[in-house]
Amino acid sequence: MRKTQKAAAKRTGEAAKPKPITVERPGSWHLARTETERRLSEFEFRLERLAQAYYRWKAAGLAAVCDVPLTGDDVAVLNVVRMGDEPKRLSEIGQLLNRVDVPNLQYATRKLVKAGLIETEGSSSRKETRYRATGTGHSVTEAYAALRAATLPPMLEALEGWAEKSVAAGSHLELVASLYTQAAQVAITRRHQP
């Protein structure tokens, strides 16, 4: 780095000026330059860890009741397909999960079809194809629901004030999700702008 700076200085005839060194506080990072950014970073870091723990739980829960190796994302797709026992188009699955990564959703549905947990119905048109749980998929999701009922609710009920806090947290998470959606739209409009 210094050699590059010195070489550039020789070419331009200027003395090499060292760049100021930014000293970060221990535990600080590039996303937290103001107090608001620090709080946001702490929230996002907790949210990231929550999401990872949640998806790890879903994969482990399904693995406990089924021999098909699925990710937490795959389990989410399976449970949404089973939701209400109504067939769903890929676009509906994406909307329900707030996902726009269509190729990954297609991959997950193909994986679930191959595993015999869901099946397609409807026309051969991709847009009109609907997915529904098979008999095996129904049994697996029922076993998953039973394991979940035996595991998580007792833990949550042991937490003081869980019911009230979960309602408030759920409302806040919905609000924050809409803010992230709005921020993503702003980011898209600024893409590749100077």
mmCIF file of C-alpha atoms in Angstrom:
data_model
loop_
_atom_site.group_PDB
_atom_site.id
_atom_site.type_symbol
_atom_site.label_atom_id
_atom_site.label_comp_id
_atom_site.label_asym_id
_atom_site.label_seq_id
_atom_site.Cartn_x
_atom_site.Cartn_y
_atom_site.Cartn_z
ATOM 1 C CA MET A 1 0.000 0.000 0.000
ATOM 2 C CA ARG A 2 2.777 2.477 0.946
ATOM 3 C CA LYS A 3 4.774 1.581 -2.164
ATOM 4 C CA THR A 4 1.720 2.292 -4.302
ATOM 5 C CA GLN A 5 1.202 5.664 -2.601
ATOM 6 C CA LYS A 6 4.906 6.571 -3.020
ATOM 7 C CA ALA A 7 4.862 5.544 -6.686
ATOM 8 C CA ALA A 8 1.769 7.666 -7.308
ATOM 9 C CA ALA A 9 3.392 10.592 -5.490
ATOM 10 C CA LYS A 10 6.541 10.317 -7.652
ATOM 11 C CA ARG A 11 4.414 10.352 -10.834
ATOM 12 C CA THR A 12 2.436 13.412 -9.764
ATOM 13 C CA GLY A 13 5.368 15.137 -8.107
ATOM 14 C CA GLU A 14 3.606 15.364 -4.748
ATOM 15 C CA ALA A 15 4.758 14.075 -1.418
ATOM 16 C CA ALA A 16 2.929 10.966 -0.264
ATOM 17 C CA LYS A 17 0.390 11.883 2.374
ATOM 18 C CA PRO A 18 -0.475 9.113 4.779
ATOM 19 C CA LYS A 19 -4.181 8.417 5.108
ATOM 20 C CA PRO A 20 -5.701 9.159 8.503
ATOM 21 C CA ILE A 21 -6.124 6.065 10.614
ATOM 22 C CA THR A 22 -9.629 5.407 11.841
ATOM 23 C CA VAL A 23 -9.611 3.946 15.305
ATOM 24 C CA GLU A 24 -12.711 1.962 16.153
ATOM 25 C CA ARG A 25 -13.894 1.361 19.649
ATOM 26 C CA PRO A 26 -13.757 -2.260 20.774
ATOM 27 C CA GLY A 27 -16.999 -3.909 19.733
ATOM 28 C CA SER A 28 -17.850 -1.199 17.194
ATOM 29 C CA TRP A 29 -18.215 -1.771 13.512
ATOM 30 C CA HIS A 30 -18.771 -0.046 10.181
ATOM 31 C CA LEU A 31 -22.574 -0.142 10.410
ATOM 32 C CA ALA A 32 -22.734 1.829 13.653
ATOM 33 C CA ARG A 33 -21.427 5.366 13.275
ATOM 34 C CA THR A 34 -24.245 7.132 15.162
ATOM 35 C CA GLU A 35 -26.302 6.163 18.183
ATOM 36 C CA THR A 36 -29.301 5.341 15.972
ATOM 37 C CA GLU A 37 -27.095 3.199 13.711
ATOM 38 C CA ARG A 38 -25.633 1.461 16.762
ATOM 39 C CA ARG A 39 -29.102 0.579 18.050
ATOM 40 C CA LEU A 40 -30.190 -0.518 14.577
ATOM 41 C CA SER A 41 -27.068 -2.674 14.227
ATOM 42 C CA GLU A 42 -27.711 -4.327 17.586
ATOM 43 C CA PHE A 43 -31.320 -4.992 16.582
ATOM 44 C CA GLU A 44 -30.297 -6.394 13.184
ATOM 45 C CA PHE A 45 -27.613 -8.584 14.720
ATOM 46 C CA ARG A 46 -30.161 -10.029 17.157
ATOM 47 C CA LEU A 47 -32.641 -10.461 14.324
ATOM 48 C CA GLU A 48 -30.030 -12.298 12.256
ATOM 49 C CA ARG A 49 -29.253 -14.641 15.139
ATOM 50 C CA LEU A 50 -32.983 -15.175 15.751
ATOM 51 C CA ALA A 51 -33.566 -15.995 12.085
ATOM 52 C CA GLN A 52 -30.658 -18.446 12.012
ATOM 53 C CA ALA A 53 -31.815 -20.140 15.237
ATOM 54 C CA TYR A 54 -35.378 -20.330 13.906
ATOM 55 C CA TYR A 55 -34.346 -21.886 10.594
ATOM 56 C CA ARG A 56 -31.981 -24.281 12.385
ATOM 57 C CA TRP A 57 -34.901 -25.323 14.664
ATOM 58 C CA LYS A 58 -37.168 -25.939 11.649
ATOM 59 C CA ALA A 59 -34.568 -28.105 9.921
ATOM 60 C CA ALA A 60 -33.855 -30.047 13.141
ATOM 61 C CA GLY A 61 -37.561 -30.432 13.886
ATOM 62 C CA LEU A 62 -38.294 -31.844 10.472
ATOM 63 C CA ALA A 63 -35.233 -34.099 10.608
ATOM 64 C CA ALA A 64 -36.623 -35.555 13.846
ATOM 65 C CA VAL A 65 -39.798 -36.709 12.075
ATOM 66 C CA CYS A 66 -38.623 -37.328 8.509
ATOM 67 C CA ASP A 67 -35.528 -38.755 6.836
ATOM 68 C CA VAL A 68 -35.527 -36.173 4.035
ATOM 69 C CA PRO A 69 -32.695 -33.640 4.555
ATOM 70 C CA LEU A 70 -34.350 -30.233 4.255
ATOM 71 C CA THR A 71 -33.237 -26.723 5.131
ATOM 72 C CA GLY A 72 -35.276 -24.341 7.257
ATOM 73 C CA ASP A 73 -36.292 -22.565 4.037
ATOM 74 C CA ASP A 74 -37.554 -25.857 2.582
ATOM 75 C CA VAL A 75 -39.559 -26.530 5.743
ATOM 76 C CA ALA A 76 -41.090 -23.049 5.490
ATOM 77 C CA VAL A 77 -42.194 -23.782 1.918
ATOM 78 C CA LEU A 78 -43.593 -27.175 2.938
ATOM 79 C CA ASN A 79 -45.602 -25.702 5.816
ATOM 80 C CA VAL A 80 -46.948 -22.858 3.650
ATOM 81 C CA VAL A 81 -47.993 -25.327 0.955
ATOM 82 C CA ARG A 82 -49.817 -27.317 3.658
ATOM 83 C CA MET A 83 -51.356 -24.165 5.229
ATOM 84 C CA GLY A 84 -55.126 -24.320 5.019
ATOM 85 C CA ASP A 85 -54.873 -27.525 2.992
ATOM 86 C CA GLU A 86 -55.431 -25.463 -0.158
ATOM 87 C CA PRO A 87 -53.224 -25.810 -3.262
ATOM 88 C CA LYS A 88 -51.030 -22.752 -3.866
ATOM 89 C CA ARG A 89 -49.243 -21.249 -6.845
ATOM 90 C CA LEU A 90 -45.556 -20.395 -6.545
ATOM 91 C CA SER A 91 -46.432 -16.683 -6.493
ATOM 92 C CA GLU A 92 -48.754 -17.276 -3.517
ATOM 93 C CA ILE A 93 -46.050 -19.179 -1.659
ATOM 94 C CA GLY A 94 -43.654 -16.293 -2.296
ATOM 95 C CA GLN A 95 -46.185 -13.724 -1.085
ATOM 96 C CA LEU A 96 -46.994 -15.650 2.076
ATOM 97 C CA LEU A 97 -43.287 -15.992 2.915
ATOM 98 C CA ASN A 98 -42.467 -12.431 1.771
ATOM 99 C CA ARG A 99 -39.921 -13.845 -0.667
ATOM 100 C CA VAL A 100 -39.064 -12.665 -4.155
ATOM 101 C CA ASP A 101 -36.294 -15.184 -4.893
ATOM 102 C CA VAL A 102 -38.331 -17.190 -7.399
ATOM 103 C CA PRO A 103 -35.450 -19.474 -8.525
ATOM 104 C CA ASN A 104 -34.846 -20.551 -4.909
ATOM 105 C CA LEU A 105 -38.576 -21.147 -4.377
ATOM 106 C CA GLN A 106 -38.659 -23.220 -7.573
ATOM 107 C CA TYR A 107 -35.671 -25.216 -6.329
ATOM 108 C CA ALA A 108 -37.379 -25.826 -2.969
ATOM 109 C CA THR A 109 -40.642 -26.950 -4.580
ATOM 110 C CA ARG A 110 -38.777 -29.297 -6.966
ATOM 111 C CA LYS A 111 -36.894 -30.738 -3.984
ATOM 112 C CA LEU A 112 -40.152 -31.254 -2.048
ATOM 113 C CA VAL A 113 -41.845 -32.843 -5.087
ATOM 114 C CA LYS A 114 -38.886 -35.201 -5.587
ATOM 115 C CA ALA A 115 -39.062 -36.137 -1.884
ATOM 116 C CA GLY A 116 -42.751 -36.989 -2.296
ATOM 117 C CA LEU A 117 -43.897 -34.386 0.250
ATOM 118 C CA ILE A 118 -45.780 -32.165 -2.202
ATOM 119 C CA GLU A 119 -47.186 -32.632 -5.677
ATOM 120 C CA THR A 120 -48.279 -30.436 -8.545
ATOM 121 C CA GLU A 121 -51.744 -30.037 -9.928
ATOM 122 C CA GLY A 122 -53.290 -27.901 -12.611
ATOM 123 C CA SER A 123 -52.117 -26.953 -16.057
ATOM 124 C CA SER A 124 -48.668 -27.351 -17.490
ATOM 125 C CA SER A 125 -48.204 -23.568 -17.410
ATOM 126 C CA ARG A 126 -45.706 -22.556 -14.717
ATOM 127 C CA LYS A 127 -47.917 -19.680 -13.603
ATOM 128 C CA GLU A 128 -50.947 -21.919 -13.186
ATOM 129 C CA THR A 129 -49.198 -24.871 -11.528
ATOM 130 C CA ARG A 130 -50.365 -25.322 -7.957
ATOM 131 C CA TYR A 131 -48.666 -27.269 -5.189
ATOM 132 C CA ARG A 132 -50.324 -29.305 -2.471
ATOM 133 C CA ALA A 133 -49.173 -31.681 0.219
ATOM 134 C CA THR A 134 -49.200 -35.380 -0.581
ATOM 135 C CA GLY A 135 -50.399 -37.960 1.923
ATOM 136 C CA THR A 136 -46.787 -38.353 3.063
ATOM 137 C CA GLY A 137 -46.375 -34.572 3.253
ATOM 138 C CA HIS A 138 -49.527 -34.355 5.334
ATOM 139 C CA SER A 139 -48.248 -37.017 7.747
ATOM 140 C CA VAL A 140 -44.825 -35.374 8.010
ATOM 141 C CA THR A 141 -46.255 -31.907 8.678
ATOM 142 C CA GLU A 142 -48.606 -33.372 11.311
ATOM 143 C CA ALA A 143 -45.663 -35.063 13.049
ATOM 144 C CA TYR A 144 -43.691 -31.801 12.836
ATOM 145 C CA ALA A 145 -46.643 -29.893 14.356
ATOM 146 C CA ALA A 146 -46.881 -32.439 17.194
ATOM 147 C CA LEU A 147 -43.153 -32.159 17.941
ATOM 148 C CA ARG A 148 -43.393 -28.368 17.874
ATOM 149 C CA ALA A 149 -46.397 -28.439 20.229
ATOM 150 C CA ALA A 150 -44.543 -30.680 22.672
ATOM 151 C CA THR A 151 -41.346 -28.616 22.540
ATOM 152 C CA LEU A 152 -41.795 -24.875 22.154
ATOM 153 C CA PRO A 153 -45.100 -23.972 23.907
ATOM 154 C CA PRO A 154 -44.023 -25.374 27.306
ATOM 155 C CA MET A 155 -40.785 -23.384 27.082
ATOM 156 C CA LEU A 156 -42.620 -20.212 26.111
ATOM 157 C CA GLU A 157 -45.285 -20.613 28.785
ATOM 158 C CA ALA A 158 -42.521 -20.757 31.381
ATOM 159 C CA LEU A 159 -41.429 -17.248 30.363
ATOM 160 C CA GLU A 160 -43.085 -14.555 32.431
ATOM 161 C CA GLY A 161 -45.421 -12.346 30.385
ATOM 162 C CA TRP A 162 -44.803 -14.283 27.171
ATOM 163 C CA ALA A 163 -48.339 -13.890 25.802
ATOM 164 C CA GLU A 164 -48.451 -10.091 26.126
ATOM 165 C CA LYS A 165 -44.880 -9.648 24.960
ATOM 166 C CA SER A 166 -45.415 -11.872 21.925
ATOM 167 C CA VAL A 167 -48.346 -9.741 20.740
ATOM 168 C CA ALA A 168 -46.334 -6.524 21.076
ATOM 169 C CA ALA A 169 -43.222 -8.077 19.516
ATOM 170 C CA GLY A 170 -45.266 -9.474 16.630
ATOM 171 C CA SER A 171 -46.748 -6.044 15.881
ATOM 172 C CA HIS A 172 -43.320 -4.427 16.022
ATOM 173 C CA LEU A 173 -41.810 -7.079 13.744
ATOM 174 C CA GLU A 174 -44.562 -6.514 11.154
ATOM 175 C CA LEU A 175 -43.894 -2.774 11.281
ATOM 176 C CA VAL A 176 -40.134 -3.276 10.960
ATOM 177 C CA ALA A 177 -40.680 -5.704 8.059
ATOM 178 C CA SER A 178 -42.669 -3.022 6.220
ATOM 179 C CA LEU A 179 -39.892 -0.484 6.889
ATOM 180 C CA TYR A 180 -37.279 -2.860 5.448
ATOM 181 C CA THR A 181 -39.524 -3.397 2.401
ATOM 182 C CA GLN A 182 -39.778 0.357 1.938
ATOM 183 C CA ALA A 183 -36.021 0.798 2.428
ATOM 184 C CA ALA A 184 -35.373 -1.927 -0.172
ATOM 185 C CA GLN A 185 -37.532 -0.035 -2.676
ATOM 186 C CA VAL A 186 -35.548 3.147 -2.010
ATOM 187 C CA ALA A 187 -32.282 1.224 -2.427
ATOM 188 C CA ILE A 188 -33.473 -0.186 -5.773
ATOM 189 C CA THR A 189 -34.249 3.293 -7.078
ATOM 190 C CA ARG A 190 -30.742 4.449 -6.110
ATOM 191 C CA ARG A 191 -29.004 1.489 -7.688
ATOM 192 C CA HIS A 192 -26.163 2.468 -10.017
ATOM 193 C CA GLN A 193 -26.721 6.183 -9.420
ATOM 194 C CA PRO A 194 -23.570 8.267 -9.165
#
